């Protein structure tokens, strides 16, 4: 039995296990479908159960029940042995260290989606139908394939600091020195460091906003553009009075989608500073409390908080989706 | 749930006709020197950081410590400067980093974690789209709504369950977790694609006496290949690039590249010869997949939920 569970550090064994896992899964699914197919005069429920059942079981076991468990946990003490009411939440909203974390998260959610959307929009407009459009878009698009860990390392190297007496190896500090300044320990200085971490997320997400907004700019009916041109609009006026209003629904969707990603940002903070120097956010603090400080109660409260903050964003998103559909 | 949850997007536009083309050209008054400058500045900011680290990954350790990567161009002109694959060799095979082991782990984690949820989601999406059972709509909305559950909220109870069953620290909890977390988005996306298939096709097959299983495999599946490709890329990027799930659910024998590289960034933050090579080893595979299948990825982003 142990052989099927753990492969130790043997790579061949690992690969074998992987093949076995996939084969096992295929056999189970084939069995389910076989039974569904063979039954004579099956009821609708029986067939539906065969198709939808596995997903519903996994969703219940993997999302619904654990989420309920975490909500209960959030009212308990650090090892779940007794109920302590709202204490975890009160702590999260009163201790200065956690207030900083909440403040940082708010800053992330307000700034990063706006900048990523704005830059993506501007870039989409300026490279639209230029000679190098495809290539230019690919350049901004590529970071989407890079993990947040990889992107964080790329940017940490840009922010690298060396004392003024030696040559700089980080690009940003070299620029500072070239402009006649003193090198700065960028990642240590509050509150600038939080913004420098945001740069990484913006850098990744701009490709997303560019792609969606570029497509919706192209979907603007030409007669509207033509009519506006006859009215003497061009350049910036056209952009502001025609383009922006026409793609408003897409803009909202892009903003809220990036906001939801931003809210849960963990990898970047973990890799860049591990939450030190006043850069921690809720998702990072959740990890810290749950798995480092072993305070399951407080960790659960932070996770619930993440969930609660995301709800208004989603409601707004769904509303805008509905509006957008009516417009179409 | 993933880093790039695709959302509502405008429909893909047919290629412009001649008349439209003219109107478009007229619209392009924004092409001023300013616009070009903005484009160049953004394009540079989006590529130079990666390029800098890439150049660094080929430089000798001592050079990396002593001078910036931009100096290599001057050195190269002067006939100096050495590039080598030594950093990659060290990062992959040296005892202290041995990224090759973690590369295997990334691969072993990713393949089942992409294959399993897509299969389950395909079946479920078929059920929601083509089997008429009571309570179908409510269930589908419920699955759709589950997309908003942040995975953080499930981690502690899940981990506890894995510990209780004794499978923690192996690959099983990672495969399971990724499969479960992917389902809401996967079902939603594939359901949207599936509803685009003309009803007449399915009905014709039914008249011929085909059961649901047969229709699923012979009529629906072949038509859904682009949709499957689109979601497979999302899921692949999400799993390969994931840090949180692998960190929480895994153990030393199962950690993927992301966990190891993030760890190196913490413990050997100044060793840029290892970090730069390590970062590119972890980036390489998703980059290749992404470039090769970009077309499907964009289609997934755009068409994902137009008619949701």
XYZ file of C-alpha atoms in Angstrom:
636
model
C 0.000 0.000 0.000
C 2.820 2.320 0.898
C 4.254 1.863 -2.547
C 1.114 3.414 -4.054
C 1.078 6.299 -1.631
C 4.546 7.713 -1.565
C 7.391 7.588 -4.050
C 10.063 8.880 -1.696
C 12.715 10.699 -3.719
C 12.936 8.204 -6.577
C 12.071 9.982 -9.849
C 11.188 6.787 -11.742
C 8.845 5.745 -8.959
C 7.263 9.214 -9.092
C 6.609 8.952 -12.806
C 5.161 5.470 -12.341
C 2.845 6.752 -9.636
C 1.711 9.504 -11.966
C 0.837 6.997 -14.680
C -0.962 4.832 -12.145
C -2.966 7.784 -10.829
C -4.121 8.689 -14.328
C -4.899 5.069 -15.193
C -6.838 4.619 -11.959
C -8.859 7.709 -12.724
C -9.600 6.559 -16.275
C -10.741 3.148 -15.031
C -13.087 4.671 -12.436
C -14.620 7.093 -14.928
C -14.967 4.380 -17.564
C -16.726 2.190 -15.035
C -19.192 4.946 -14.164
C -19.975 5.627 -17.811
C -20.218 1.918 -18.566
C -22.820 1.435 -15.837
C -24.746 4.506 -17.016
C -24.705 3.264 -20.584
C -25.696 -0.333 -19.868
C -28.699 0.253 -17.651
C -31.878 -0.382 -19.653
C -34.478 2.389 -19.388
C -32.467 4.407 -16.897
C -34.156 7.318 -15.167
C -32.979 10.847 -15.979
C -31.603 11.089 -12.472
C -29.457 8.038 -12.966
C -27.848 9.371 -16.118
C -27.442 12.865 -14.705
C -25.826 11.365 -11.622
C -23.270 9.587 -13.775
C -22.286 12.739 -15.620
C -22.634 15.437 -12.968
C -22.159 13.322 -9.849
C -18.353 13.052 -9.723
C -17.988 16.825 -10.028
C -20.603 17.526 -7.373
C -19.013 15.070 -4.941
C -15.570 16.614 -5.414
C -16.926 20.153 -5.064
C -18.724 19.249 -1.868
C -15.715 17.505 -0.348
C -13.119 19.951 -1.622
C -14.801 23.334 -1.411
C -18.120 23.404 0.436
C -17.332 21.342 3.528
C -13.838 22.759 4.071
C -15.150 26.310 3.655
C -17.767 25.603 6.314
C -15.069 24.113 8.527
C -12.935 27.215 8.185
C -15.842 29.482 9.098
C -16.344 27.454 12.295
C -12.569 27.498 12.935
C -12.506 31.257 12.728
C -14.524 31.454 15.969
C -12.167 29.093 17.783
C -8.800 29.463 19.496
C -5.429 28.604 17.963
C -5.778 24.824 18.121
C -9.553 24.618 17.790
C -10.135 23.356 21.332
C -12.623 26.032 22.414
C -14.875 28.720 21.026
C -13.754 32.272 21.613
C -16.469 34.182 19.787
C -15.313 37.077 17.660
C -11.889 37.401 19.291
C -9.951 36.464 16.151
C -11.788 39.054 14.099
C -11.416 41.677 16.804
C -7.693 41.000 16.847
C -7.456 41.284 13.085
C -9.178 44.653 13.201
C -7.465 46.170 16.231
C -3.807 45.135 16.492
C -1.596 47.647 14.669
C 0.334 44.884 12.878
C -2.875 43.566 11.335
C -4.226 47.023 10.580
C -1.111 47.565 8.496
C -1.833 44.294 6.682
C -5.421 45.362 5.986
C -4.251 48.791 4.840
C -1.704 47.252 2.479
C -4.339 44.942 1.019
C -6.679 47.872 0.429
C -3.840 49.751 -1.271
C -3.096 46.766 -3.524
C -6.724 46.348 -4.534
C -7.170 50.037 -5.259
C -3.952 50.703 -7.152
C -2.824 47.536 -8.952
C -6.020 46.826 -10.981
C -6.343 50.478 -12.008
C -2.775 50.737 -13.243
C -2.795 47.346 -14.988
C -6.037 48.216 -16.744
C -4.899 51.707 -17.648
C -1.534 50.648 -19.039
C -3.133 47.765 -20.918
C -5.677 50.136 -22.442
C -3.130 52.749 -23.444
C -0.852 50.129 -24.954
C -3.726 48.488 -26.828
C -4.664 51.846 -28.328
C -1.171 52.955 -29.341
C -0.073 49.691 -30.959
C -3.461 49.058 -32.566
C -2.947 48.385 -36.280
C 0.645 49.539 -36.193
C 3.143 47.649 -38.293
C 4.509 45.663 -35.368
C 1.206 45.084 -33.625
C 1.526 41.325 -33.242
C 5.080 41.475 -32.006
C 4.396 44.441 -29.731
C 1.450 42.673 -28.146
C 3.407 39.459 -27.654
C 6.006 41.361 -25.626
C 3.443 42.533 -23.078
C 1.534 39.277 -23.278
C 4.425 36.979 -22.371
C 4.649 37.751 -18.632
C 1.243 36.070 -18.285
C 2.991 32.733 -18.747
C 5.587 33.502 -16.084
C 4.867 32.356 -12.551
C 4.539 35.005 -9.882
C 7.580 33.444 -8.244
C 9.614 33.807 -11.448
C 8.363 37.346 -12.026
C 9.236 38.282 -8.461
C 12.798 37.106 -8.954
C 13.060 39.018 -12.222
C 12.011 42.207 -10.451
C 14.009 41.633 -7.306
C 17.044 41.677 -9.531
C 15.935 45.043 -10.931
C 15.645 46.396 -7.352
C 18.989 44.891 -6.224
C 21.016 47.179 -3.953
C 24.773 47.564 -3.576
C 26.529 50.162 -1.397
C 27.452 53.374 -3.186
C 31.165 52.486 -3.028
C 30.856 49.599 -5.500
C 29.272 49.172 -8.913
C 25.522 48.647 -8.927
C 24.136 45.404 -10.311
C 20.455 46.293 -10.063
C 19.110 48.267 -13.012
C 16.947 50.640 -10.975
C 19.751 51.661 -8.639
C 22.092 52.053 -11.600
C 19.575 54.483 -13.119
C 19.477 56.356 -9.799
C 23.266 56.544 -9.742
C 23.458 57.658 -13.368
C 21.048 60.459 -12.521
C 23.406 61.477 -9.715
C 21.557 59.963 -6.738
C 22.538 57.636 -3.914
C 21.567 53.944 -4.238
C 18.421 53.042 -2.303
C 17.468 49.849 -0.451
C 14.196 49.780 -2.359
C 12.592 46.736 -0.749
C 13.266 47.865 2.805
C 11.732 51.316 2.705
C 8.101 51.846 3.526
C 5.708 52.632 1.973
C 7.489 52.615 -1.389
C 8.264 48.914 -1.173
C 4.602 47.936 -1.330
C 4.270 49.835 -4.605
C 7.377 48.153 -5.967
C 5.809 44.766 -5.204
C 2.664 45.901 -6.993
C 4.746 46.566 -10.087
C 5.261 42.808 -10.393
C 1.536 42.074 -10.419
C 0.811 44.947 -12.789
C 3.563 43.642 -15.047
C 1.877 40.232 -15.159
C -1.730 41.400 -15.475
C -1.327 44.090 -18.117
C -1.284 41.436 -20.846
C -4.721 40.314 -19.736
C -6.238 43.789 -19.807
C -4.542 44.590 -23.119
C -5.978 41.467 -24.788
C -9.540 41.963 -23.617
C -9.629 45.720 -24.170
C -7.989 45.480 -27.561
C -10.685 43.061 -28.697
C -13.476 45.253 -27.408
C -11.995 48.353 -29.067
C -12.140 46.476 -32.348
C -15.752 45.589 -31.710
C -16.819 49.250 -31.630
C -19.200 49.679 -34.593
C -17.528 51.628 -37.360
C -20.573 53.819 -37.997
C -20.221 55.284 -34.506
C -16.585 56.088 -35.139
C -17.414 57.485 -38.563
C -20.207 59.685 -37.202
C -17.942 61.017 -34.476
C -15.303 61.806 -37.068
C -17.802 63.781 -39.109
C -18.547 65.711 -35.934
C -14.893 66.682 -35.890
C -13.647 64.370 -33.150
C -10.163 62.934 -33.449
C -7.181 61.831 -31.431
C -7.672 62.290 -27.729
C -11.250 63.552 -28.084
C -12.176 60.392 -29.946
C -10.483 58.261 -27.309
C -12.214 59.998 -24.415
C -15.691 60.516 -25.860
C -16.113 57.437 -28.063
C -13.642 54.675 -27.207
C -13.917 54.791 -23.422
C -17.741 54.867 -23.218
C -18.028 52.119 -25.838
C -15.790 49.699 -23.955
C -17.022 50.583 -20.479
C -18.458 47.116 -19.716
C -15.201 45.429 -20.718
C -13.255 47.934 -18.608
C -15.304 47.075 -15.537
C -14.894 43.352 -16.107
C -11.126 43.696 -16.501
C -10.860 45.877 -13.403
C -12.868 43.552 -11.178
C -11.182 40.409 -12.480
C -7.745 41.818 -11.735
C -8.994 43.105 -8.378
C -9.997 39.577 -7.395
C -6.561 38.256 -8.341
C -4.929 41.113 -6.456
C -6.874 40.405 -3.301
C -5.454 36.904 -3.124
C -1.876 37.848 -4.015
C 0.481 35.690 -2.010
C 3.350 34.445 -4.157
C 4.777 37.884 -4.890
C 4.864 39.027 -1.284
C 6.249 35.668 -0.179
C 9.075 35.678 -2.720
C 10.008 39.366 -2.587
C 9.999 40.109 1.146
C 8.184 37.203 2.882
C 5.919 39.906 4.273
C 8.657 41.706 6.172
C 9.408 45.447 6.122
C 5.710 46.259 6.387
C 4.698 44.661 3.087
C 2.427 41.870 4.284
C -1.090 41.449 2.888
C -4.075 39.402 4.058
C -3.311 36.351 1.893
C 0.286 36.266 3.118
C -0.727 36.785 6.734
C -3.210 33.932 6.349
C -0.347 31.632 5.383
C 1.894 32.998 8.121
C -0.683 32.508 10.883
C -2.069 29.174 9.675
C 1.115 27.334 8.795
C 3.986 29.182 10.470
C 2.577 30.528 13.748
C 0.185 27.563 14.006
C -2.689 29.818 14.911
C -5.431 28.058 12.980
C -8.186 30.219 14.467
C -6.677 33.513 13.410
C -5.641 32.081 10.039
C -9.212 30.931 9.458
C -10.555 34.373 10.351
C -8.211 35.945 7.780
C -9.345 33.446 5.123
C -12.989 34.232 5.857
C -12.097 37.913 5.587
C -10.665 37.304 2.095
C -13.926 35.634 1.160
C -16.075 38.439 2.544
C -14.109 41.196 0.816
C -14.383 39.423 -2.520
C -18.200 39.286 -2.436
C -18.989 42.953 -3.196
C -16.473 42.904 -6.062
C -18.225 39.876 -7.550
C -21.686 41.345 -7.141
C -20.539 44.454 -8.968
C -18.975 42.281 -11.661
C -22.133 40.212 -12.198
C -24.267 43.367 -12.357
C -22.026 44.838 -15.007
C -22.121 41.557 -16.936
C -25.908 41.760 -16.981
C -25.817 45.390 -18.114
C -23.315 44.543 -20.806
C -25.604 41.819 -22.092
C -28.565 44.163 -22.232
C -26.521 46.615 -24.260
C -25.707 43.867 -26.705
C -9.951 31.216 -9.005
C -6.898 31.097 -11.207
C -4.601 34.008 -11.783
C -6.395 34.964 -14.934
C -9.993 34.085 -14.453
C -11.422 34.771 -17.862
C -14.460 36.923 -17.714
C -17.018 38.388 -19.988
C -15.475 39.722 -23.114
C -16.726 41.124 -26.345
C -17.208 38.738 -29.182
C -14.288 38.049 -31.440
C -14.595 40.321 -34.429
C -14.614 39.153 -38.010
C -11.813 40.559 -40.141
C -12.727 44.040 -41.320
C -14.010 44.516 -44.833
C -12.579 47.077 -47.210
C -14.977 49.814 -46.142
C -14.366 49.199 -42.476
C -10.657 49.189 -43.120
C -10.888 52.688 -44.544
C -12.858 53.906 -41.570
C -10.329 52.339 -39.268
C -7.457 54.014 -41.009
C -9.215 57.325 -40.633
C -9.634 56.629 -36.937
C -5.921 56.073 -36.568
C -5.129 59.712 -35.988
C -3.597 58.807 -32.668
C -0.456 57.545 -34.346
C 1.633 60.498 -33.330
C 5.245 60.556 -32.198
C 3.872 60.623 -28.660
C 1.960 57.427 -29.173
C 5.031 55.726 -30.590
C 7.087 56.881 -27.650
C 4.567 55.540 -25.140
C 4.498 52.222 -26.966
C 8.275 51.930 -26.923
C 8.561 52.856 -23.241
C 5.953 50.266 -22.215
C 7.434 47.596 -24.479
C 10.877 48.211 -22.940
C 9.597 48.137 -19.364
C 7.898 44.827 -20.119
C 10.950 43.139 -21.615
C 14.156 44.628 -20.211
C 13.789 43.111 -16.703
C 13.400 39.611 -18.126
C 16.183 40.173 -20.615
C 18.497 41.411 -17.873
C 18.001 38.311 -15.764
C 18.364 36.100 -18.841
C 21.729 37.659 -19.708
C 22.773 37.336 -16.077
C 21.978 33.634 -16.024
C 24.757 33.040 -18.574
C 27.428 35.143 -16.811
C 30.092 33.831 -14.432
C 29.331 34.173 -10.732
C 32.100 36.668 -10.078
C 31.042 38.951 -12.942
C 27.471 38.979 -11.677
C 28.647 40.216 -8.281
C 30.979 42.846 -9.666
C 29.130 44.529 -12.506
C 25.696 45.066 -13.966
C 24.442 42.856 -16.789
C 24.317 45.852 -19.149
C 28.112 46.048 -19.106
C 28.356 42.809 -21.108
C 27.672 44.653 -24.338
C 30.727 46.855 -23.918
C 32.773 43.843 -22.856
C 31.586 41.837 -25.821
C 32.682 44.596 -28.175
C 36.073 44.605 -26.505
C 36.263 40.856 -27.023
C 35.952 40.106 -23.321
C 33.107 38.646 -21.303
C 32.329 34.999 -21.080
C 28.999 33.279 -21.430
C 28.473 29.764 -20.286
C 25.835 27.295 -19.220
C 27.650 26.698 -15.950
C 24.957 28.368 -13.831
C 22.319 26.113 -15.325
C 24.463 23.079 -14.764
C 25.002 24.079 -11.148
C 21.339 24.918 -10.540
C 20.089 21.693 -12.093
C 22.579 19.146 -10.843
C 24.595 20.428 -7.885
C 23.774 18.729 -4.590
C 22.696 21.970 -2.901
C 20.032 22.962 -5.406
C 19.377 19.899 -7.630
C 16.508 21.581 -9.460
C 16.244 18.591 -11.781
C 14.459 16.673 -8.995
C 12.014 19.512 -8.542
C 11.521 19.694 -12.276
C 10.368 16.068 -12.192
C 8.012 16.934 -9.320
C 6.508 19.832 -11.291
C 5.886 17.509 -14.194
C 4.444 14.716 -12.053
C 2.105 17.178 -10.317
C 0.949 18.958 -13.459
C -0.075 16.176 -15.821
C -2.764 14.512 -13.651
C -3.807 17.889 -12.214
C -4.687 19.016 -15.745
C -6.118 15.777 -17.091
C -8.385 14.819 -14.175
C -10.330 18.074 -13.666
C -10.843 18.559 -17.410
C -12.336 15.096 -17.775
C -14.647 15.478 -14.790
C -15.629 18.982 -15.872
C -16.370 17.834 -19.426
C -18.784 15.201 -18.156
C -20.423 17.629 -15.755
C -20.681 20.330 -18.411
C -22.332 17.810 -20.730
C -24.769 16.881 -17.989
C -25.657 20.512 -17.346
C -26.002 21.322 -21.039
C -27.737 18.292 -22.536
C -29.375 16.182 -19.855
C -32.710 17.555 -18.757
C -33.030 16.772 -15.058
C -34.899 18.533 -12.298
C -32.938 21.153 -10.358
C -30.382 21.420 -13.127
C -30.391 25.194 -13.334
C -30.103 25.727 -9.604
C -27.211 23.282 -9.385
C -25.431 24.950 -12.268
C -25.766 28.390 -10.689
C -24.419 26.916 -7.458
C -21.370 25.529 -9.264
C -20.898 28.874 -11.006
C -21.088 30.675 -7.668
C -18.393 28.431 -6.179
C -15.886 30.268 -8.367
C -15.785 33.025 -5.794
C -14.598 30.779 -2.973
C -10.947 31.688 -2.396
C -8.928 28.494 -2.044
C -7.394 29.879 1.146
C -10.657 29.258 2.939
C -10.464 25.510 2.230
C -6.816 24.817 3.009
C -6.738 24.145 6.747
C -9.683 21.682 6.888
C -8.461 19.954 3.719
C -4.973 19.555 5.105
C -6.438 18.164 8.318
C -8.432 15.620 6.304
C -5.314 14.579 4.384
C -3.378 14.139 7.610
C -6.202 12.054 9.101
C -6.256 9.730 6.095
C -2.474 9.500 6.086
C -1.899 10.679 2.538
C -0.326 14.032 3.357
C 3.187 14.648 2.078
C 2.547 12.522 -1.043
C 1.422 13.598 -4.502
C -2.168 12.472 -3.909
C -3.396 15.468 -1.917
C -1.844 17.834 -4.465
C -3.527 16.108 -7.408
C -6.817 15.981 -5.529
C -6.705 19.598 -4.396
C -5.843 20.992 -7.816
C -8.588 18.873 -9.390
C -11.210 20.096 -6.952
C -10.182 23.741 -7.110
C -10.276 23.785 -10.912
C -13.807 22.434 -11.290
C -16.016 25.543 -10.960
C -14.193 27.520 -13.632
C -13.690 24.465 -15.842
C -17.352 23.457 -15.763
C -18.457 27.016 -16.394
C -16.110 27.551 -19.358
C -16.722 24.189 -21.004
C -20.475 24.522 -20.489
C -20.412 27.800 -22.404
C -18.548 26.238 -25.286
C -20.829 23.221 -25.177
C -24.000 25.252 -25.487
C -22.716 26.662 -28.760
C -23.058 23.246 -30.368
C -26.242 23.194 -32.477
C -29.094 21.364 -30.806
C -29.969 19.648 -34.083
C -26.690 17.717 -34.051
C -27.389 16.206 -30.671
C -31.020 15.528 -31.499
C -30.145 13.834 -34.766
C -27.831 11.489 -32.904
C -30.535 10.785 -30.385
C -33.041 9.936 -33.102
C -30.488 7.463 -34.423
C -30.716 5.724 -31.076
C -27.478 6.948 -29.536
C -27.354 7.156 -25.756
C -25.807 10.020 -23.808
C -22.465 8.305 -23.444
C -22.225 7.722 -27.165
C -23.296 11.280 -27.990
C -20.732 12.632 -25.556
C -17.832 10.743 -27.117
C -18.817 10.781 -30.799
C -20.630 14.076 -31.297
C -19.609 16.505 -28.564
C -16.003 15.669 -27.769
C -14.568 16.117 -31.284
C -16.220 19.529 -31.570
C -14.847 20.682 -28.247
C -11.162 20.161 -28.944
C -10.377 23.904 -29.164
C -12.256 24.579 -25.939
C -10.435 21.766 -24.200
C -7.134 23.136 -25.446
C -8.046 26.589 -24.167
C -8.865 25.392 -20.693
C -5.961 22.950 -20.613
C -3.584 25.884 -21.051
C -5.206 27.842 -18.227
C -5.027 24.873 -15.943
C -1.491 23.963 -16.992
C -0.198 27.483 -16.305
C -2.115 27.622 -13.048
C -0.791 24.320 -11.724
C 2.788 24.628 -12.979
C 3.052 28.170 -11.625
C 1.205 27.513 -8.374
C 3.023 28.134 -5.124
C 0.381 28.079 -2.386
C -1.199 24.642 -2.893
C 2.128 22.902 -3.417
C 3.625 24.615 -0.386
C 0.758 23.805 1.949
C -0.175 20.320 0.734
C 3.236 18.999 -0.249
C 6.338 17.726 1.471
C 10.056 17.771 0.688
C 9.699 14.908 -1.789
C 6.872 16.540 -3.738
C 7.782 20.246 -3.865
C 7.667 21.611 -7.433
C 10.083 24.137 -8.956
C 8.126 27.168 -7.757
C 8.435 26.157 -4.111
C 12.149 25.422 -4.413
C 12.926 28.594 -6.339
C 10.932 30.725 -3.896
C 12.836 29.040 -1.070
C 16.161 29.825 -2.762
C 15.082 33.449 -3.110
C 14.681 33.511 0.656
C 17.711 31.538 1.775
C 20.221 32.482 -0.926
C 18.768 35.824 -1.995
C 22.152 37.208 -3.073
C 23.285 34.204 -5.139
C 22.102 35.551 -8.442
C 23.977 32.961 -10.499
C 21.758 30.260 -8.974
C 18.594 32.357 -8.763
C 18.720 33.615 -12.346
C 19.268 30.160 -13.807
C 16.702 28.668 -11.435
C 14.088 31.232 -12.403
C 14.537 30.485 -16.097
C 14.455 26.742 -15.562
C 11.051 27.168 -13.920
C 9.811 29.609 -16.568
C 10.914 27.698 -19.644
C 8.245 25.011 -19.949
C 5.194 27.271 -19.451
C 6.719 29.767 -21.861
C 7.075 27.135 -24.595
C 3.560 25.785 -24.039
C 2.166 29.296 -23.975
C 3.870 30.362 -27.192
C 2.897 27.180 -28.983
C -0.768 27.341 -27.986
C -1.234 31.092 -27.657
C -4.065 31.071 -30.174
C -6.203 28.837 -27.975
C -5.299 30.794 -24.886
C -6.533 34.054 -26.389
C -9.687 32.375 -27.626
C -10.322 31.053 -24.136
C -9.812 34.510 -22.660
C -12.087 36.203 -25.161
C -14.842 33.735 -25.892
C -14.843 32.167 -22.457
C -18.123 33.416 -21.205
C -19.597 35.703 -23.785
C -23.065 34.324 -23.400
C -22.797 33.368 -19.740
